[in-house]
PDB file of C-alpha atoms in Angstrom:
ATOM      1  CA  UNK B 118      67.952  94.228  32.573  1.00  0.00           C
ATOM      2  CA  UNK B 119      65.787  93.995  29.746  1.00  0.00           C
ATOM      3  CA  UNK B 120      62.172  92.967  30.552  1.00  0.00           C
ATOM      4  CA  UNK B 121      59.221  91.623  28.099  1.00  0.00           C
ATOM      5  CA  UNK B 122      55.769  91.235  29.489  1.00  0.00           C
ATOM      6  CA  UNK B 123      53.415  90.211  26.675  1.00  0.00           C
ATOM      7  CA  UNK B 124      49.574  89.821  27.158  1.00  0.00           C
ATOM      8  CA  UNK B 125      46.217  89.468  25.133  1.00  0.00           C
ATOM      9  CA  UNK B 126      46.281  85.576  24.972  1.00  0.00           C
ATOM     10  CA  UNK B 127      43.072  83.562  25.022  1.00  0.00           C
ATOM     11  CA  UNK B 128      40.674  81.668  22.998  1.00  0.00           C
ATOM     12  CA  UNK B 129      38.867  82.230  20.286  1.00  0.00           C
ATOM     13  CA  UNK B 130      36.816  80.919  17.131  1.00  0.00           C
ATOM     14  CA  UNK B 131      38.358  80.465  13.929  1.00  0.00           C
ATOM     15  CA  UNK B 132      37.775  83.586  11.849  1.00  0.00           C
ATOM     16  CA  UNK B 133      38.290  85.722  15.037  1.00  0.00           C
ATOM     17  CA  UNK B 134      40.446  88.422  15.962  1.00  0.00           C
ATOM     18  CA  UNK B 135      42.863  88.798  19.084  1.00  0.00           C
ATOM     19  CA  UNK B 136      45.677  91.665  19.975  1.00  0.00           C
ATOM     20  CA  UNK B 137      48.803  90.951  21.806  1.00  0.00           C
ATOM     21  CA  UNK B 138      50.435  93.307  23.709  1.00  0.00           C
ATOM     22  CA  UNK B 139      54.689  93.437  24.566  1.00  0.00           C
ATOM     23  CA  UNK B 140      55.233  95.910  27.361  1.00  0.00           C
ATOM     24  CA  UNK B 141      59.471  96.132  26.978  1.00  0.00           C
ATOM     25  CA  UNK B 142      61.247  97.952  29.829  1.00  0.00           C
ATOM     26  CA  UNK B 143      65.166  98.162  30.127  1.00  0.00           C
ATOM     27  CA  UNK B 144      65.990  98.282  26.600  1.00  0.00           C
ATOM     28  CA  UNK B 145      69.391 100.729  26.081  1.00  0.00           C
ATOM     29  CA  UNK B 146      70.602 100.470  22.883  1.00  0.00           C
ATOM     30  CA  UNK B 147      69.557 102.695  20.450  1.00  0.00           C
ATOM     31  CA  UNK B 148      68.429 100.195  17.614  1.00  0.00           C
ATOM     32  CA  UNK B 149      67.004  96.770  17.824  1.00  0.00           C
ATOM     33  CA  UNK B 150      64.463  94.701  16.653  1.00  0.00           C
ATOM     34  CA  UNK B 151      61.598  93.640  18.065  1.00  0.00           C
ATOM     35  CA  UNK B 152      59.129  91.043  17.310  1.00  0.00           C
ATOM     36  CA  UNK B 153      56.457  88.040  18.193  1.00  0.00           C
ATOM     37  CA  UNK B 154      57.655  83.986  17.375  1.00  0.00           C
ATOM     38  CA  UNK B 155      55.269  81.506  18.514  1.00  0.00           C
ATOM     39  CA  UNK B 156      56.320  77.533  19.694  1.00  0.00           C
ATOM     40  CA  UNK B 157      52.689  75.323  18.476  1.00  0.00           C
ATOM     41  CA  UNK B 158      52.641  72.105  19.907  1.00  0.00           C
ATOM     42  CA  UNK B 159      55.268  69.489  17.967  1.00  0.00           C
ATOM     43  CA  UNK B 160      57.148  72.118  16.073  1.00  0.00           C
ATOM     44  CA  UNK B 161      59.858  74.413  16.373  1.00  0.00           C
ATOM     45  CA  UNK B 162      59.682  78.144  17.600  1.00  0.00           C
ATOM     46  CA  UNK B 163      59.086  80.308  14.743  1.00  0.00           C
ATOM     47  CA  UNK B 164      59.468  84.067  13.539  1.00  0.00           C
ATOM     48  CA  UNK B 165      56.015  85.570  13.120  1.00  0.00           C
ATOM     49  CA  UNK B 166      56.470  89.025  12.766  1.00  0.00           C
ATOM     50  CA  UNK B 167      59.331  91.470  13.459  1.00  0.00           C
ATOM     51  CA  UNK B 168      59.547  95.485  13.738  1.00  0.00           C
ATOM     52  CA  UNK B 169      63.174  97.231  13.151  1.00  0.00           C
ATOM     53  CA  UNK B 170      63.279 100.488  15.911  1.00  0.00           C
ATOM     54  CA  UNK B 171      65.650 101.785  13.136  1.00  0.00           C
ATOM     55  CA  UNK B 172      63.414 102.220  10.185  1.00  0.00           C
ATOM     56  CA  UNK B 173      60.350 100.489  11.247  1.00  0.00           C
ATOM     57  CA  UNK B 174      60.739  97.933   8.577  1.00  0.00           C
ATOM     58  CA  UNK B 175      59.017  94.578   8.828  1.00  0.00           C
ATOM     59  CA  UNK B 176      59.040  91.256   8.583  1.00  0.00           C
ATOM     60  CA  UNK B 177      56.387  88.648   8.514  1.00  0.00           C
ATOM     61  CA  UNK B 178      56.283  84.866   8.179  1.00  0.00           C
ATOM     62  CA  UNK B 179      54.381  84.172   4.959  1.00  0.00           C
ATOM     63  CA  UNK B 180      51.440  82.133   7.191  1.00  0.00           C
ATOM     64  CA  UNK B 181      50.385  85.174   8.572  1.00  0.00           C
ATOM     65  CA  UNK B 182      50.912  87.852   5.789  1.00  0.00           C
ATOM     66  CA  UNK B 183      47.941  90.197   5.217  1.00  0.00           C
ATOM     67  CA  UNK B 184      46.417  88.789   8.104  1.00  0.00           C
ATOM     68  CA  UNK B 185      48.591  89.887  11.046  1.00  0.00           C
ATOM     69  CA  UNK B 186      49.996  93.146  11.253  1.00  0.00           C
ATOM     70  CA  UNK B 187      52.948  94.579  13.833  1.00  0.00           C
ATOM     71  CA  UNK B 188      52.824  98.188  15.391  1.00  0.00           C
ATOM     72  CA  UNK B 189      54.605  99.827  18.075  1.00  0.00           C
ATOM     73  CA  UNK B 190      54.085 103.137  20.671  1.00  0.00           C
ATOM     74  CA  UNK B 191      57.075 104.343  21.331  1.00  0.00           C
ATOM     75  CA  UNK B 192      56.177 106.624  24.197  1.00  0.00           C
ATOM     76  CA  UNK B 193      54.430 103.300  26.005  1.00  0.00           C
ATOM     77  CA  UNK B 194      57.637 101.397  25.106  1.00  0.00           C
ATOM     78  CA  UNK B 195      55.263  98.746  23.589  1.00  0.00           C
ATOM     79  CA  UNK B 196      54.393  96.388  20.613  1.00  0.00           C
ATOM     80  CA  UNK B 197      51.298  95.087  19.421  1.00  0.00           C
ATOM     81  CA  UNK B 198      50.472  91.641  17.113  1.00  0.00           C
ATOM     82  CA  UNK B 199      46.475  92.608  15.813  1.00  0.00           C
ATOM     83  CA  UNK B 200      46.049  88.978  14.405  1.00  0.00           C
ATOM     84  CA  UNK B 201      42.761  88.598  12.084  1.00  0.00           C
ATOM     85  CA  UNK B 202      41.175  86.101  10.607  1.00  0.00           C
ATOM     86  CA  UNK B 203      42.477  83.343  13.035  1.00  0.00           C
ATOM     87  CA  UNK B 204      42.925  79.698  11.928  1.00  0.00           C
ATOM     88  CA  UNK B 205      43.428  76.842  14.372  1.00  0.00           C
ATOM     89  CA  UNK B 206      47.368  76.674  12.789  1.00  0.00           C
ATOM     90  CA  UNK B 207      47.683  80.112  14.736  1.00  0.00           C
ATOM     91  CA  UNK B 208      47.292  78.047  17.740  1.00  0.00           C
ATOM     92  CA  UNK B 209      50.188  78.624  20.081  1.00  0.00           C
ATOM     93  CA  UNK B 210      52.194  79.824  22.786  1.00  0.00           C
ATOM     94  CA  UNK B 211      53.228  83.763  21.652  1.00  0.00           C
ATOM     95  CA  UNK B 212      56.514  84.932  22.955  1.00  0.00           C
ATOM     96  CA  UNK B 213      58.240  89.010  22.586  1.00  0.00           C
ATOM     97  CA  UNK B 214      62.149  88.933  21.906  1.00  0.00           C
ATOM     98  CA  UNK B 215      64.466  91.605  21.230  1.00  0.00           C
ATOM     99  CA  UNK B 216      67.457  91.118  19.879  1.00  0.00           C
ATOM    100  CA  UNK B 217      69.581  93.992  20.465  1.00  0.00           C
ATOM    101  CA  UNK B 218      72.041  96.070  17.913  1.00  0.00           C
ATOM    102  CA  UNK B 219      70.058  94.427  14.955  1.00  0.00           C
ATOM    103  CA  UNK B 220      68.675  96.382  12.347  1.00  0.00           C
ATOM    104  CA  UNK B 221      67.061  94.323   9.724  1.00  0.00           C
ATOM    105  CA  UNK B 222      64.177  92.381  10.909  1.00  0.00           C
ATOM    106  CA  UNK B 223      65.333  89.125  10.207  1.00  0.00           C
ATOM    107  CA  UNK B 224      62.838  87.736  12.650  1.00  0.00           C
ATOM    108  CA  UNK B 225      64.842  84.546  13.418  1.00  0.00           C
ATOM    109  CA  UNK B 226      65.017  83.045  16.670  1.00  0.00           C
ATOM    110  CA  UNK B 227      68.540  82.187  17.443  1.00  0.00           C
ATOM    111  CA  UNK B 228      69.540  85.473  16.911  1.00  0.00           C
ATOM    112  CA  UNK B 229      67.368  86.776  19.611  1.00  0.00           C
ATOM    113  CA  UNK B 230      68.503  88.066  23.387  1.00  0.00           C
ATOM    114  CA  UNK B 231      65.898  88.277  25.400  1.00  0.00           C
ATOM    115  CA  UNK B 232      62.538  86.767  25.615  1.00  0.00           C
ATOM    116  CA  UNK B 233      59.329  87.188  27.502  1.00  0.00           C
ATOM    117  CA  UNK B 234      57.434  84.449  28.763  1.00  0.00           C
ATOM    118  CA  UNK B 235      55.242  83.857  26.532  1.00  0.00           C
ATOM    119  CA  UNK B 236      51.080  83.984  26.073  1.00  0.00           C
ATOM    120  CA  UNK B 237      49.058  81.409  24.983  1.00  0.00           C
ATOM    121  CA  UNK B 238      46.692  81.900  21.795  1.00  0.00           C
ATOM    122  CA  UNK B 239      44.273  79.120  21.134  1.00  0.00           C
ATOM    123  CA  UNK B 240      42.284  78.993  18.057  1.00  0.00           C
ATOM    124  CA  UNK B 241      39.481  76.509  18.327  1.00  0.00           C
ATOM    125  CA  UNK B 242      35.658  75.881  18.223  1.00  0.00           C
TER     126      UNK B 242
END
């Protein structure tokens, strides 16, 4: 059973800086990919950043390049989002999938398997 507990949420100013965390347990294929989507209020989940376990290539939504940047420790079995420069757009709920067998980092939601519950990042002042 394949288990995502993300956490780091909160508020903060635009301009800040806030780190999510993806603790994954249960994960038993060999390859997969790996990544953060966030739902903001009236629009449709969305693929912010993905990691490959394969190759470690990457994938990020063009709103967030050079500002947010993916990483992963492999001994702690987690994932981290370091997200700079925040603007109120970042505003959102921030969910881990994994969608298992993948290689390339497509970052797309449908083709995910499992997801965690999610952590709320608000961006305001």
């Amino acid at each position: 059973q394949v288990q995502l507990v993300e956490s780091g949420g909160g508020l903060v100013q635009p301009g800040g800086s806030l780190r999510l965390s993806c603790a994954a347990s249960g994960i038993t294929s060999p390859y997969y990919v790996i990544g953060w989507f966030r739902q903001s209020p009236g629009k449709e989940r969305e693929g912010v950043s993905c990691i490959s376990r394969s190759d470690s290539s990457t994938y990020y939504a063009d709103s967030v390049k050079g500002r947010f940047t993916i990483s992963r420790n492999n001994a702690k079995n987690t994932i981290y989002l370091q997200m700079n420069s925040l603007k109120p757009e970042d505003t959102g709920v921030y969910y881990c999938a994994v969608d298992e067998w993948a290689v390339q980092p497509k970052c797309a939601p449908d083709d995910m398997n499992y997801w965690g519950k999610g952590s709320l990042v608000t961006v305001s002042s």
